[in-house]
Amino acid sequence: MIHMVKLCVGVSSIEELESYRDERAHWWDADYGEDVHVHRTRMMPKRAAEMEGKASIYWVIAGVIGCRQPILRLAPFTDPEGQTFCDIIMAPDLVRTVPYPKRPFQGWRYLRPEDAPPDLGANDDVGSEVIAVELARLGLL
């Protein structure tokens, strides 16, 4: 299994990303007929078979990995001009993770499971999450 990590460009918080999840599929005319979140990217991962139904996409927001979404499947998409893309079809719920700093990069990258930040537990204090995000931004975590 291999995960994916991607910058969440133009989004400043997890709450803002949550507000987009219901709109995004319709922006690209990509209605998969179910309650999913769709993100379109240029390249289909070569390791797609290792990801579908097993991995997650870890979102980098404001320089910090703060959440993930399980990847249900990857679907090829071709636009009317013949340009090919990959639709990443994800579960709609965001799973918050322990904040982890990540420098900017282009596109997406593979993320090994052992390098992925752990999920925040249901009993974890939201206040401590905010402090952890700030520490990560300062390079202290």
mmCIF file of C-alpha atoms in Angstrom:
data_model
loop_
_atom_site.group_PDB
_atom_site.id
_atom_site.type_symbol
_atom_site.label_atom_id
_atom_site.label_comp_id
_atom_site.label_asym_id
_atom_site.label_seq_id
_atom_site.Cartn_x
_atom_site.Cartn_y
_atom_site.Cartn_z
ATOM 1 C CA MET A 1 0.000 0.000 0.000
ATOM 2 C CA ILE A 2 1.103 3.571 -0.700
ATOM 3 C CA HIS A 3 -0.617 6.856 0.195
ATOM 4 C CA MET A 4 -0.727 10.145 -1.703
ATOM 5 C CA VAL A 5 0.103 13.609 -0.372
ATOM 6 C CA LYS A 6 -1.168 16.727 -2.153
ATOM 7 C CA LEU A 7 -1.129 20.469 -1.552
ATOM 8 C CA CYS A 8 -4.573 21.904 -0.989
ATOM 9 C CA VAL A 9 -3.978 25.061 -3.030
ATOM 10 C CA GLY A 10 -6.142 28.077 -2.224
ATOM 11 C CA VAL A 11 -7.519 26.543 0.958
ATOM 12 C CA SER A 12 -6.467 27.973 4.314
ATOM 13 C CA SER A 13 -8.103 25.551 6.776
ATOM 14 C CA ILE A 14 -9.611 22.098 7.132
ATOM 15 C CA GLU A 15 -13.001 23.743 7.620
ATOM 16 C CA GLU A 16 -12.669 25.487 4.267
ATOM 17 C CA LEU A 17 -11.797 22.171 2.579
ATOM 18 C CA GLU A 18 -14.880 20.626 4.197
ATOM 19 C CA SER A 19 -17.044 23.345 2.661
ATOM 20 C CA TYR A 20 -15.794 22.446 -0.837
ATOM 21 C CA ARG A 21 -16.323 18.706 -0.719
ATOM 22 C CA ASP A 22 -19.972 18.841 -1.819
ATOM 23 C CA GLU A 23 -19.299 21.277 -4.664
ATOM 24 C CA ARG A 24 -16.168 19.942 -6.328
ATOM 25 C CA ALA A 25 -17.584 17.007 -8.301
ATOM 26 C CA HIS A 26 -20.106 19.291 -9.944
ATOM 27 C CA TRP A 27 -17.444 21.818 -10.953
ATOM 28 C CA TRP A 28 -15.881 19.216 -13.234
ATOM 29 C CA ASP A 29 -19.067 17.512 -14.426
ATOM 30 C CA ALA A 30 -17.898 14.400 -12.625
ATOM 31 C CA ASP A 31 -21.010 13.012 -10.987
ATOM 32 C CA TYR A 32 -20.220 9.498 -9.799
ATOM 33 C CA GLY A 33 -23.761 9.057 -8.475
ATOM 34 C CA GLU A 34 -22.816 8.613 -4.847
ATOM 35 C CA ASP A 35 -21.736 10.560 -1.779
ATOM 36 C CA VAL A 36 -18.077 11.076 -2.644
ATOM 37 C CA HIS A 37 -15.547 13.876 -2.945
ATOM 38 C CA VAL A 38 -13.754 14.098 -6.292
ATOM 39 C CA HIS A 39 -10.440 15.769 -6.992
ATOM 40 C CA ARG A 40 -9.090 15.915 -10.527
ATOM 41 C CA THR A 41 -5.362 15.781 -11.149
ATOM 42 C CA ARG A 42 -3.324 15.575 -14.341
ATOM 43 C CA MET A 43 -1.513 12.262 -13.919
ATOM 44 C CA MET A 44 -2.793 8.777 -13.101
ATOM 45 C CA PRO A 45 -0.567 7.209 -10.403
ATOM 46 C CA LYS A 46 1.508 4.298 -11.679
ATOM 47 C CA ARG A 47 0.882 2.603 -8.330
ATOM 48 C CA ALA A 48 -2.915 3.002 -8.521
ATOM 49 C CA ALA A 49 -3.556 -0.671 -7.708
ATOM 50 C CA GLU A 50 -1.801 -0.164 -4.352
ATOM 51 C CA MET A 51 -4.034 2.802 -3.522
ATOM 52 C CA GLU A 52 -7.618 2.043 -4.516
ATOM 53 C CA GLY A 53 -9.707 1.133 -1.489
ATOM 54 C CA LYS A 54 -6.611 0.907 0.740
ATOM 55 C CA ALA A 55 -4.850 4.272 0.890
ATOM 56 C CA SER A 56 -5.619 7.894 1.671
ATOM 57 C CA ILE A 57 -4.802 11.283 0.238
ATOM 58 C CA TYR A 58 -3.111 13.433 2.889
ATOM 59 C CA TRP A 59 -3.891 17.131 2.427
ATOM 60 C CA VAL A 60 -1.252 19.807 3.019
ATOM 61 C CA ILE A 61 -3.009 22.984 4.131
ATOM 62 C CA ALA A 62 -0.966 26.108 4.924
ATOM 63 C CA GLY A 63 2.265 24.100 5.079
ATOM 64 C CA VAL A 64 0.948 21.368 7.372
ATOM 65 C CA ILE A 65 -0.554 17.929 6.749
ATOM 66 C CA GLY A 66 -3.710 18.209 8.838
ATOM 67 C CA CYS A 67 -6.151 15.658 7.472
ATOM 68 C CA ARG A 68 -6.649 12.774 5.100
ATOM 69 C CA GLN A 69 -9.422 11.263 2.998
ATOM 70 C CA PRO A 70 -9.651 7.566 2.129
ATOM 71 C CA ILE A 71 -9.221 6.911 -1.606
ATOM 72 C CA LEU A 72 -12.058 4.720 -2.857
ATOM 73 C CA ARG A 73 -10.895 4.483 -6.465
ATOM 74 C CA LEU A 74 -9.077 6.289 -9.264
ATOM 75 C CA ALA A 75 -10.888 6.899 -12.547
ATOM 76 C CA PRO A 76 -9.492 8.084 -15.879
ATOM 77 C CA PHE A 77 -11.225 11.142 -17.339
ATOM 78 C CA THR A 78 -10.889 12.663 -20.812
ATOM 79 C CA ASP A 79 -12.190 16.171 -21.467
ATOM 80 C CA PRO A 80 -13.831 17.260 -24.753
ATOM 81 C CA GLU A 81 -10.438 18.444 -26.074
ATOM 82 C CA GLY A 82 -8.934 14.987 -25.537
ATOM 83 C CA GLN A 83 -6.846 15.931 -22.473
ATOM 84 C CA THR A 84 -6.572 13.043 -20.010
ATOM 85 C CA PHE A 85 -6.835 13.344 -16.233
ATOM 86 C CA CYS A 86 -7.223 11.194 -13.132
ATOM 87 C CA ASP A 87 -10.265 11.620 -10.912
ATOM 88 C CA ILE A 88 -9.414 10.741 -7.325
ATOM 89 C CA ILE A 89 -12.687 9.526 -5.832
ATOM 90 C CA MET A 90 -12.598 9.769 -2.052
ATOM 91 C CA ALA A 91 -14.818 9.176 0.932
ATOM 92 C CA PRO A 92 -16.447 12.509 1.832
ATOM 93 C CA ASP A 93 -15.337 12.596 5.460
ATOM 94 C CA LEU A 94 -12.051 14.215 6.440
ATOM 95 C CA VAL A 95 -10.008 12.400 9.084
ATOM 96 C CA ARG A 96 -7.897 14.811 11.095
ATOM 97 C CA THR A 97 -4.288 13.827 11.622
ATOM 98 C CA VAL A 98 -1.564 14.889 13.982
ATOM 99 C CA PRO A 99 -0.245 18.074 12.320
ATOM 100 C CA TYR A 100 2.944 17.462 10.358
ATOM 101 C CA PRO A 101 4.900 20.189 8.519
ATOM 102 C CA LYS A 102 5.380 19.700 4.786
ATOM 103 C CA ARG A 103 7.263 21.985 2.399
ATOM 104 C CA PRO A 104 5.610 23.092 -0.850
ATOM 105 C CA PHE A 105 5.874 20.872 -3.939
ATOM 106 C CA GLN A 106 4.082 20.602 -7.261
ATOM 107 C CA GLY A 107 1.491 17.991 -8.139
ATOM 108 C CA TRP A 108 1.205 15.089 -5.739
ATOM 109 C CA ARG A 109 3.708 12.705 -4.174
ATOM 110 C CA TYR A 110 3.607 9.177 -2.846
ATOM 111 C CA LEU A 111 3.647 8.868 0.944
ATOM 112 C CA ARG A 112 4.800 5.658 2.583
ATOM 113 C CA PRO A 113 2.541 4.438 5.406
ATOM 114 C CA GLU A 114 5.398 4.651 7.911
ATOM 115 C CA ASP A 115 5.891 8.344 7.011
ATOM 116 C CA ALA A 116 2.200 9.282 7.294
ATOM 117 C CA PRO A 117 1.102 11.198 10.394
ATOM 118 C CA PRO A 118 -1.227 9.260 12.703
ATOM 119 C CA ASP A 119 -4.902 10.101 13.021
ATOM 120 C CA LEU A 120 -6.056 12.246 15.902
ATOM 121 C CA GLY A 121 -8.100 10.131 18.300
ATOM 122 C CA ALA A 122 -11.727 10.856 19.101
ATOM 123 C CA ASN A 123 -10.678 11.906 22.605
ATOM 124 C CA ASP A 124 -7.882 14.247 21.481
ATOM 125 C CA ASP A 125 -8.342 17.822 22.597
ATOM 126 C CA VAL A 126 -9.054 20.300 19.767
ATOM 127 C CA GLY A 127 -7.127 22.963 21.691
ATOM 128 C CA SER A 128 -4.012 20.797 21.662
ATOM 129 C CA GLU A 129 -4.503 20.339 17.906
ATOM 130 C CA VAL A 130 -4.416 24.119 17.401
ATOM 131 C CA ILE A 131 -1.229 24.352 19.469
ATOM 132 C CA ALA A 132 0.317 21.488 17.484
ATOM 133 C CA VAL A 133 -0.485 23.246 14.199
ATOM 134 C CA GLU A 134 1.231 26.409 15.421
ATOM 135 C CA LEU A 135 4.273 24.460 16.630
ATOM 136 C CA ALA A 136 4.456 22.702 13.248
ATOM 137 C CA ARG A 137 4.290 26.034 11.398
ATOM 138 C CA LEU A 138 7.147 27.330 13.526
ATOM 139 C CA GLY A 139 9.177 24.199 12.756
ATOM 140 C CA LEU A 140 9.158 23.089 16.371
ATOM 141 C CA LEU A 141 7.183 19.896 15.903
#
